[in-house]
Each structure stands twice: as C-alpha cells, then as structure tokens.
CSV table of C-alpha atoms and ligand atoms in Angstrom, one decimal:
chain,number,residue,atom,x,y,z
F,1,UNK,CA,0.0,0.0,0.0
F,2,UNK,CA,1.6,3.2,-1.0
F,3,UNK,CA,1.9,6.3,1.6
F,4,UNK,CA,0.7,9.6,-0.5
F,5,UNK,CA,2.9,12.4,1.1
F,6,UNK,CA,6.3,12.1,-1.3
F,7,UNK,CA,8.2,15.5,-2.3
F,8,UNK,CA,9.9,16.4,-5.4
F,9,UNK,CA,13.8,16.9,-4.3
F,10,UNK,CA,15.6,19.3,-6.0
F,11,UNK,CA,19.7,19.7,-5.5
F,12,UNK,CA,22.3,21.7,-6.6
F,13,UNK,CA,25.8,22.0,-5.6
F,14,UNK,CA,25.1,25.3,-4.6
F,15,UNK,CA,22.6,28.2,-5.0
F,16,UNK,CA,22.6,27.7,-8.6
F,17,UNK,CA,18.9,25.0,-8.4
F,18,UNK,CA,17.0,27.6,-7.4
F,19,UNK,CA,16.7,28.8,-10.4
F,20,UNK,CA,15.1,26.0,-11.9
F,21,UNK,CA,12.9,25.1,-8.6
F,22,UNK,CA,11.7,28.9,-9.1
F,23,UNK,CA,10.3,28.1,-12.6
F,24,UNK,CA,9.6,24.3,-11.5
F,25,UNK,CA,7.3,26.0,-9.2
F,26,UNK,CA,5.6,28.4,-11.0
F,27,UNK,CA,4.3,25.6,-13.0
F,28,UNK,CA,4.0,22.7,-10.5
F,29,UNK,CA,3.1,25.0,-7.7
F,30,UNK,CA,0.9,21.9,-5.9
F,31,UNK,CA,3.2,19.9,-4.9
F,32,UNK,CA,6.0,19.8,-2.2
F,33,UNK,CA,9.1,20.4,-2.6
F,34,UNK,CA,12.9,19.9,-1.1
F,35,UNK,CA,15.9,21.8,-2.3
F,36,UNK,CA,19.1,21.1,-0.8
F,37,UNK,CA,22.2,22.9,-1.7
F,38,UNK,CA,25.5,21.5,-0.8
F,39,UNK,CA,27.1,25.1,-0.4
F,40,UNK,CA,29.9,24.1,2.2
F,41,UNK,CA,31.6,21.6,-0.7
F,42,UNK,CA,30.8,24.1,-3.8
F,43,UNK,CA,31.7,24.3,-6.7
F,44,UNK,CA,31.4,20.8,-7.8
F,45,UNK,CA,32.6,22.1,-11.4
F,46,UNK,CA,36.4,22.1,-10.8
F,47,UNK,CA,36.3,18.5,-9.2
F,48,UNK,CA,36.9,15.2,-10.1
F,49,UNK,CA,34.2,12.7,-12.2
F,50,UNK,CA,35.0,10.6,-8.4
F,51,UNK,CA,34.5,13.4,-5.7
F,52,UNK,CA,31.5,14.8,-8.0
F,53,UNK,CA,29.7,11.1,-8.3
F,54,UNK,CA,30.6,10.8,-4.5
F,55,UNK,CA,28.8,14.1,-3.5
F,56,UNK,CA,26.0,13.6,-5.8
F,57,UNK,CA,25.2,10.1,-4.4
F,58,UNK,CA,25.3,11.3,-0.9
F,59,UNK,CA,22.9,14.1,-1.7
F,60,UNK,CA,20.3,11.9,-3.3
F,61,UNK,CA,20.2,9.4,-1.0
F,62,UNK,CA,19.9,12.0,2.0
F,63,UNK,CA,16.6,13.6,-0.4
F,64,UNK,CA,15.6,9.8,-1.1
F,65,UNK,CA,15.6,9.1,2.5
F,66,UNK,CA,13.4,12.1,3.3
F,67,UNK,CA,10.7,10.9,1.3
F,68,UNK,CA,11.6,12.5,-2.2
F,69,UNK,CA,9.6,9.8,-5.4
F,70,UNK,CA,11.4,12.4,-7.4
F,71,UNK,CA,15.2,13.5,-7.2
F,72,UNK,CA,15.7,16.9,-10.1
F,73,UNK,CA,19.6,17.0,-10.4
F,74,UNK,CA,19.3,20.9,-10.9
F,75,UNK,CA,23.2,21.2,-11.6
F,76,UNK,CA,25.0,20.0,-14.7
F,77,UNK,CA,27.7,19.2,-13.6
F,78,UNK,CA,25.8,16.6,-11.6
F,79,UNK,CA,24.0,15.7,-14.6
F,80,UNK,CA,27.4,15.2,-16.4
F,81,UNK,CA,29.1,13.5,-14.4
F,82,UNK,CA,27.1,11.3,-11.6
F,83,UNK,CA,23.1,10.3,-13.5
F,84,UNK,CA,24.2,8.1,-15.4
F,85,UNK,CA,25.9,5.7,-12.7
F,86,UNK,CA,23.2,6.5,-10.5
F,87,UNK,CA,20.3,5.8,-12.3
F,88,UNK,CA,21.9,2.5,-13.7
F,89,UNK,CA,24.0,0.8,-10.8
F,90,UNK,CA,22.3,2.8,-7.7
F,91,UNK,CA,18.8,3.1,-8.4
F,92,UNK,CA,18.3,-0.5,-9.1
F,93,UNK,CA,20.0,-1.4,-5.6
F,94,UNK,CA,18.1,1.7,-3.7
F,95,UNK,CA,14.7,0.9,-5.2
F,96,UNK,CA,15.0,-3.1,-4.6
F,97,UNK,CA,15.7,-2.3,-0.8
F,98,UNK,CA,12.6,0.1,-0.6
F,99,UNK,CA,10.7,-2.3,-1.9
F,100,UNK,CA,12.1,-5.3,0.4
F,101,UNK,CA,11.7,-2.9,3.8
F,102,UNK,CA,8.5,-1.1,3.0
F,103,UNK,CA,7.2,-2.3,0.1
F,104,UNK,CA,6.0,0.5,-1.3
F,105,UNK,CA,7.0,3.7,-3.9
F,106,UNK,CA,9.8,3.5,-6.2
F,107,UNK,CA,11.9,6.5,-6.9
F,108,UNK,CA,13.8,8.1,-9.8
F,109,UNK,CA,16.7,10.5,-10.4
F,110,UNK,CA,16.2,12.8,-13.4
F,111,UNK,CA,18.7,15.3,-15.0
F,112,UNK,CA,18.9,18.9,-16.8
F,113,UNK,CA,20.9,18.2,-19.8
F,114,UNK,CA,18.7,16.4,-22.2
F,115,UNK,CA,15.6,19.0,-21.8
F,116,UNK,CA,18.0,21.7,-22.7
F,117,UNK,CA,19.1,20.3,-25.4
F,118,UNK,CA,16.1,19.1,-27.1
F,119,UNK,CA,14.7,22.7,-27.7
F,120,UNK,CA,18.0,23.8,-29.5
F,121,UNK,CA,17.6,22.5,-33.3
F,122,UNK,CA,14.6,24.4,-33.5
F,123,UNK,CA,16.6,27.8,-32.3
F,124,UNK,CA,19.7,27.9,-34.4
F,125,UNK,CA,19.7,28.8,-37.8
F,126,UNK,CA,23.6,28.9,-38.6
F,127,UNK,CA,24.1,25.5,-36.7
F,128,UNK,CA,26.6,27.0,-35.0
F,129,UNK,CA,25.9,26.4,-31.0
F,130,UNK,CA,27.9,27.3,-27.8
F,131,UNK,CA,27.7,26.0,-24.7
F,132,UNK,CA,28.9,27.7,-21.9
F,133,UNK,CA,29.3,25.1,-18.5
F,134,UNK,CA,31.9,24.1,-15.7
F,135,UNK,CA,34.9,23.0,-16.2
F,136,UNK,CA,33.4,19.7,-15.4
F,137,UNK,CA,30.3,19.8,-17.8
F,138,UNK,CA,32.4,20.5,-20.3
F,139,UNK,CA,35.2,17.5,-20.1
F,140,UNK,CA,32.4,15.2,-19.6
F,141,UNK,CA,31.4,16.0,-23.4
F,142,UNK,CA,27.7,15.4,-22.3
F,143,UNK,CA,26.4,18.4,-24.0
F,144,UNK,CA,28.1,17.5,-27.3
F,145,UNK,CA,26.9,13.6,-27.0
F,146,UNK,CA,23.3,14.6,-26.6
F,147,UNK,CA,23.4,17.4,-29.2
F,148,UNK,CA,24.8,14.6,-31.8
F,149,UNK,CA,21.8,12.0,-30.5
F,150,UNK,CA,19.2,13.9,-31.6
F,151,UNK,CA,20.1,16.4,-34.5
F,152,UNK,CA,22.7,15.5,-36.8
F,153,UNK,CA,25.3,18.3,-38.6
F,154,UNK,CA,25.5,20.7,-35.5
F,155,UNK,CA,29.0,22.6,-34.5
F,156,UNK,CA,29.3,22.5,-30.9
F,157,UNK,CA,31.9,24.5,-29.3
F,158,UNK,CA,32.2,24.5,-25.5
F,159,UNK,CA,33.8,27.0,-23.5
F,160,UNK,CA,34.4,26.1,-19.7
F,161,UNK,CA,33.7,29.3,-17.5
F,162,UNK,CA,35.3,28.3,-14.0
F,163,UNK,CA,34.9,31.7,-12.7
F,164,UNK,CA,31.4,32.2,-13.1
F,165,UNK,CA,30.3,29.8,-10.5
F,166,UNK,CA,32.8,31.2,-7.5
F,167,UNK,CA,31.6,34.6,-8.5
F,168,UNK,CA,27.7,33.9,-7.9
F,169,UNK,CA,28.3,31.8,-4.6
F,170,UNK,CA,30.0,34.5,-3.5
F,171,UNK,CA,27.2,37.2,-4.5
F,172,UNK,CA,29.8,39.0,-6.5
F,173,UNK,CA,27.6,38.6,-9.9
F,174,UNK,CA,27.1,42.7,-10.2
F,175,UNK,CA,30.5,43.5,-9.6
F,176,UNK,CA,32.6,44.9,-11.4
F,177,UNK,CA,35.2,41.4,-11.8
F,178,UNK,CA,31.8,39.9,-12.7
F,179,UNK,CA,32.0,42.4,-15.9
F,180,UNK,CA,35.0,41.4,-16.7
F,181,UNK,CA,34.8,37.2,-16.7
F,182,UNK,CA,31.6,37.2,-18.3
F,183,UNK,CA,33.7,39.4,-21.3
F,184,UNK,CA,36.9,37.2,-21.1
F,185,UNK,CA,34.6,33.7,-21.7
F,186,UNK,CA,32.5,35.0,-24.2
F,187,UNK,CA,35.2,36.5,-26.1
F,188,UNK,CA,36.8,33.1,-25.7
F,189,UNK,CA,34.1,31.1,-27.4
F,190,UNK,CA,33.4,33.2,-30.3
F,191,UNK,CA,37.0,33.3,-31.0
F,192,UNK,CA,36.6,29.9,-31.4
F,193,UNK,CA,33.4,29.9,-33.4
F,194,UNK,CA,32.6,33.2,-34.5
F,195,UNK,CA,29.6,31.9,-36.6
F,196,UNK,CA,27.8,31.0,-33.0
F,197,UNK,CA,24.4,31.9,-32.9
F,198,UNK,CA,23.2,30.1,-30.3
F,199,UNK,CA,24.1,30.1,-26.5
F,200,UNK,CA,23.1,27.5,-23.7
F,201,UNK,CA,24.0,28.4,-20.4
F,202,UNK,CA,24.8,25.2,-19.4
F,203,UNK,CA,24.8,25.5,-15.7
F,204,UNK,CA,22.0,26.2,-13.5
F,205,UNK,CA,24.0,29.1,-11.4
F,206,UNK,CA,24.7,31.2,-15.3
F,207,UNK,CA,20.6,32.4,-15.0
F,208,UNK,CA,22.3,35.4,-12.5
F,209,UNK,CA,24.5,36.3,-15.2
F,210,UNK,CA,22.7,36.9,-18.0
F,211,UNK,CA,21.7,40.1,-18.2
F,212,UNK,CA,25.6,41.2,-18.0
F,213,UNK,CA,26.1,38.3,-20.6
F,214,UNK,CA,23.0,40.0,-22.5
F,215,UNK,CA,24.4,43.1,-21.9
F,216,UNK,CA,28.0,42.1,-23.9
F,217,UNK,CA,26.7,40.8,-26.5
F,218,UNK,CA,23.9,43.4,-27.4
F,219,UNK,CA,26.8,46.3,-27.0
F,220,UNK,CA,30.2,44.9,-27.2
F,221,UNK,CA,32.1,48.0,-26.7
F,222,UNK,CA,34.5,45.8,-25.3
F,223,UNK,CA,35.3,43.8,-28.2
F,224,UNK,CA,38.2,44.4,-30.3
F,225,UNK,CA,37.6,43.4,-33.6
F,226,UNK,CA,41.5,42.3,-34.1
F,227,UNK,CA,41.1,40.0,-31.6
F,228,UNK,CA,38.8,38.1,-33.8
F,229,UNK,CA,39.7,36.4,-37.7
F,230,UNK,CA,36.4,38.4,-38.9
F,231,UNK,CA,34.0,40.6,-38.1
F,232,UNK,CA,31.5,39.3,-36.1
F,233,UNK,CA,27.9,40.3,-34.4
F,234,UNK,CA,26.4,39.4,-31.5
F,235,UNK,CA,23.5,41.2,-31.0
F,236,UNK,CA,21.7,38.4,-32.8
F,237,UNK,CA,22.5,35.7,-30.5
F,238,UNK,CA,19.6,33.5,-28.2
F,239,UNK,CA,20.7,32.8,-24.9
F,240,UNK,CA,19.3,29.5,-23.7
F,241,UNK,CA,18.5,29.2,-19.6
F,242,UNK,CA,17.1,25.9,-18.7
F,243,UNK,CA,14.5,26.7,-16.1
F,244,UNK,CA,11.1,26.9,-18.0
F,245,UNK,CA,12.6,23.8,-20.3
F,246,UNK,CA,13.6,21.7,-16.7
F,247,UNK,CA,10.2,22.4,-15.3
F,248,UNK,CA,8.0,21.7,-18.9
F,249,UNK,CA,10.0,18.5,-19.1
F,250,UNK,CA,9.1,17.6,-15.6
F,251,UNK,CA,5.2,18.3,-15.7
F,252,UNK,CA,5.2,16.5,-18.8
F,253,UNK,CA,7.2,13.3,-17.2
F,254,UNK,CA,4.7,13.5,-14.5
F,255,UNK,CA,1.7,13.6,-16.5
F,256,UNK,CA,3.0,10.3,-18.6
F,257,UNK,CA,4.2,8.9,-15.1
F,258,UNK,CA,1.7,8.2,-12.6
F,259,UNK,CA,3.1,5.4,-10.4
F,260,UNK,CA,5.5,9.0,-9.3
F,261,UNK,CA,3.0,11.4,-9.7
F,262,UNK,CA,0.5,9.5,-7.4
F,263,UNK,CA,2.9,9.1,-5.0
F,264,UNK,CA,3.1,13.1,-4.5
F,265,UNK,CA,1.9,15.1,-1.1
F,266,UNK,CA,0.3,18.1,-2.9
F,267,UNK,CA,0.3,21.2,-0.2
F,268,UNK,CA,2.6,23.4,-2.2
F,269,UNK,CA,5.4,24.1,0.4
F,270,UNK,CA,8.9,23.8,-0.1
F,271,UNK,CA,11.8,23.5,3.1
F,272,UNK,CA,15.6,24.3,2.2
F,273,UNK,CA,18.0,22.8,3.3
F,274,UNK,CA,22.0,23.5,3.2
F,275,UNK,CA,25.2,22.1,4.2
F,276,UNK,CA,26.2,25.5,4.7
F,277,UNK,CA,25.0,28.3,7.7
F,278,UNK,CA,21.0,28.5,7.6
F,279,UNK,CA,21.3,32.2,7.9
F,280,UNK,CA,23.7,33.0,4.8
F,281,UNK,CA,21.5,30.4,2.7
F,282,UNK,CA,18.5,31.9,2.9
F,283,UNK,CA,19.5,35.7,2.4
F,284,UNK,CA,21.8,34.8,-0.7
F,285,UNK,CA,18.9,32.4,-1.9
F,286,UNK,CA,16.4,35.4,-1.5
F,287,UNK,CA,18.7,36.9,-4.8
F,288,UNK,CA,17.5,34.0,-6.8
F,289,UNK,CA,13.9,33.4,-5.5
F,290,UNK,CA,12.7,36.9,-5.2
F,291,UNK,CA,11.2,36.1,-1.9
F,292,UNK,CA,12.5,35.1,2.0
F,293,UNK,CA,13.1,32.3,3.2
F,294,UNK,CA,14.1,30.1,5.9
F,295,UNK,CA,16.9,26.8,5.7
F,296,UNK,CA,18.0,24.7,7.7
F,297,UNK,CA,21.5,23.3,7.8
F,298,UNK,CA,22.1,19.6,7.3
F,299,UNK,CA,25.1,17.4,7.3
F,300,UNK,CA,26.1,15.1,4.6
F,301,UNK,CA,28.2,12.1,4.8
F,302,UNK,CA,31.5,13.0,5.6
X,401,DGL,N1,24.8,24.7,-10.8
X,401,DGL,C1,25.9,23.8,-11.1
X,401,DGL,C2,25.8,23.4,-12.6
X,401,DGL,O1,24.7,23.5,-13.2
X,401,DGL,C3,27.2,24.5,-10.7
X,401,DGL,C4,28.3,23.5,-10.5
X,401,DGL,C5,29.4,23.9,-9.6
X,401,DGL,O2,29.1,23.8,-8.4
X,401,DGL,O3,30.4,24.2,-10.1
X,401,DGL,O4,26.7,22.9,-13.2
C-alpha cells in the first residue's frame, strides 16, 4: 500500500537549483518540494568525475531518505558526471531495498541536460551552438553527446567558464570582476566559433548572469575586432537558460508517469535545506527566488 505524502527533491551543488525550482514552481506550484544545496563543498565544477559522483550520491540518497519519489539534479555538472551511474548501478539497488523494507514507492533520479538540449535544433539557424558550463560539464562532453543523438550536422563549441560559478556563490555577480569574466569567456568562445548563434547556459547558477552576458553581446564595446579572424555580431545571439525547459520536461514526465505522480503530497510548500550556515543560505537564496526564506542546515556524509 503506498503512503501519498512524497516531495519532489531538487539539489544543486550550490545556489545555482533555485533557479530552476523557481520556474519548477511556478508551473508545478501543488506539490512539495525539497531543495538542498551543498554550499559548504561548492563548486562541484572544478572537481573530479570521483568526488563529483561521490557528493551527488550522498545528496540523493539524503533527499531519497526524506521521502523524495522524485530527485531533479538541478546542476550539470551533476547531470554530467554522476546520473548516469546512479540511475543504472544505484537506483536498481536503492529501489529493490525500498521495496524489500516497506514495500512500497519507487523513486527516480532525473537530469537537466537532455531537456536543454532538445529545444535547441529548433533555435539555431547557422548551426553553430555554444555551450557555456563548468569546467566539469564541459570535459564530460555530455552536451556534445546529446546534441549529436538527436540532430545530426550541428558545430558545438564549449567554453568552460570556472569563474562564473565562484563569482555567484560569493554574490559578487554585479560586480565589477563579474564584468570582466563574463567578457573574457565570451570572447573566448566566439574566437573559437565566430559563426555562434546560439548560447546555452549550461549550468544552473549562469541564470544570475545573464543580463551582464546580454548586456555584452547586445553592445560589445568591449570587443576588439583584431582580436577576432572576422567581423562578427552578437547582437543576434539566443541565450538559452534551462529553467522553464527543466520544469515543462518535468510536468510533462509527470503527466506520462503516474506510479511517481500518485505518489506526491500536494500542499505546495517547499523547506531548504543547506550544508552551509542556515542564515547565509537563505539571504543569498532570496537573490534568486525573489522572496525570503528560511533553511536549515544539514550534514552530509562525511
Ligand atoms: N549549478 C551547477 C551546474 O549547473 C554548478 C556547478 C558547480 O558547483 O560548479 O553545473
């Protein structure tokens, strides 16, 4: 007999899942919900496939063991570099055990690539795309994999941006240093691929930066045409953010899943949790929410 009161975890390494539990929430707003940032061990972007998997597993079985059906990876690099293994060697284990002890509710793990990617055929017309991630994202190659899966004759160029994410857990995204990374990586990709119409933000924490990475490439006083083999324009380029895609891809996987879906409580609150101090959570994750909050601080593993 199943219990109906699961949540929907969301977890990031950092502050950067809000941004998709603020959109997953604007269109899911009945159910529950748990975000957990692990803010004390970010960014997971500069780390290992190992410590990232290792991290990842501890968080989801901590949001699995609070009663989560559903577990959004609302982080790339997470996505990158620790779904797949969990959803094919841990899963199997986790869910056989649940259903041995209590015999009731399976649960998934589900990722933010692959929605992000589907809608980006349909937005380039030069073929040319960009995608902008963590260091991490960006040697796991997952971007470029899926992109090849499911349109064929597409340029990918990546550019790894490992400043961006320090930057935004520090609250420094206005400043003035800010200014001057979101120039340098930009610059750096369409050096690389001037013909680049298209850019994802590949990383859930980017959302805070894209009206300075709007800003650049509507009026690039900054650019210096030498640096670059031709002329190029910006002011034409999409920027992707993955929020409203995540949370469309979600309410459409719950609508075709129901043995999830009836699973969920549905009194649209949401508790944060961090692995950093409560206090500093919830007044830098009022920058991404629009709203206050409270947290509470959690431990995980060791
Ligand atoms: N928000 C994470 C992502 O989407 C940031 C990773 C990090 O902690 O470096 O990749």
């Amino acid at each position: 007999m199943q219990r109906i009161m699961a949540k929907i975890g969301v977890f990031d390494s950092g502050y950067g899942g809000l941004t998709i539990l603020r959109e997953i929430r604007k269109q899911l707003p009945e159910y529950d919900y748990l975000y957990l940032g692990d803010n004390a061990r970010a960014p997971y972007g500069t780390h290992s496939f190992d410590v990232i998997y290792h991290y990842t597993l501890q968080a989801v079985q901590y949001l699995l063991e609070q009663d989560c059906a559903l577990v959004i990876l609302a982080c790339n690099t997470a996505s990158a570099k620790a779904l797949r293994t969990i959803q094919q060697r841990d899963l199997p284990i986790i869910n056989g055990e649940r259903l041995r002890v209590t015999g009731y509710g399976k649960r998934n793990v589900l990722g933010v690539i692959r929605p992000t990617v589907e809608v980006v055929p349909a937005i380039t017309k030069s073929g040319h795309v960009g995608i902008l991630a963590t260091p991490a994202t960006v040697s796991s190659e997952s971007y470029v994999l899926e992109l090849e899966k499911i349109s064929e004759g597409l340029q990918v160029t990546q550019q790894a941006c490992p400043m961006w994410v320090p930057l935004i857990e520090a609250g420094e995204h206005n400043s003035d240093g800010a200014k001057f990374f979101v120039g340098k990586y930009l610059r750096e990709i369409l050096a690389k691929d001037p013909q680049i119409d298209t850019l994802v933000l590949g990383c859930t924490h980017y959302p805070l930066l894209k009206e300075k990475i709007e800003g650049w490439l509507r009026y690039h006083e900054e650019i210096e045409e030498s640096e670059f083999p031709v002329a190029i324009h910006t002011e034409h380029i999409q920027i992707i953010a993955q929020g409203d895609l995540v949370a469309k891809s979600l309410a459409d996987y719950l609508q075709r899943h129901s043995e999830y879906r009836d699973q969920l409580s549905q009194n649209g609150t949401c508790v944060y949790l961090t692995t950093e101090n409560a206090d500093r959570f919830a007044q830098s994750a009022e920058q991404f929410l629009g709203l206050p909050i409270q947290a509470r601080s959690i431990q995980l593993g060791n």
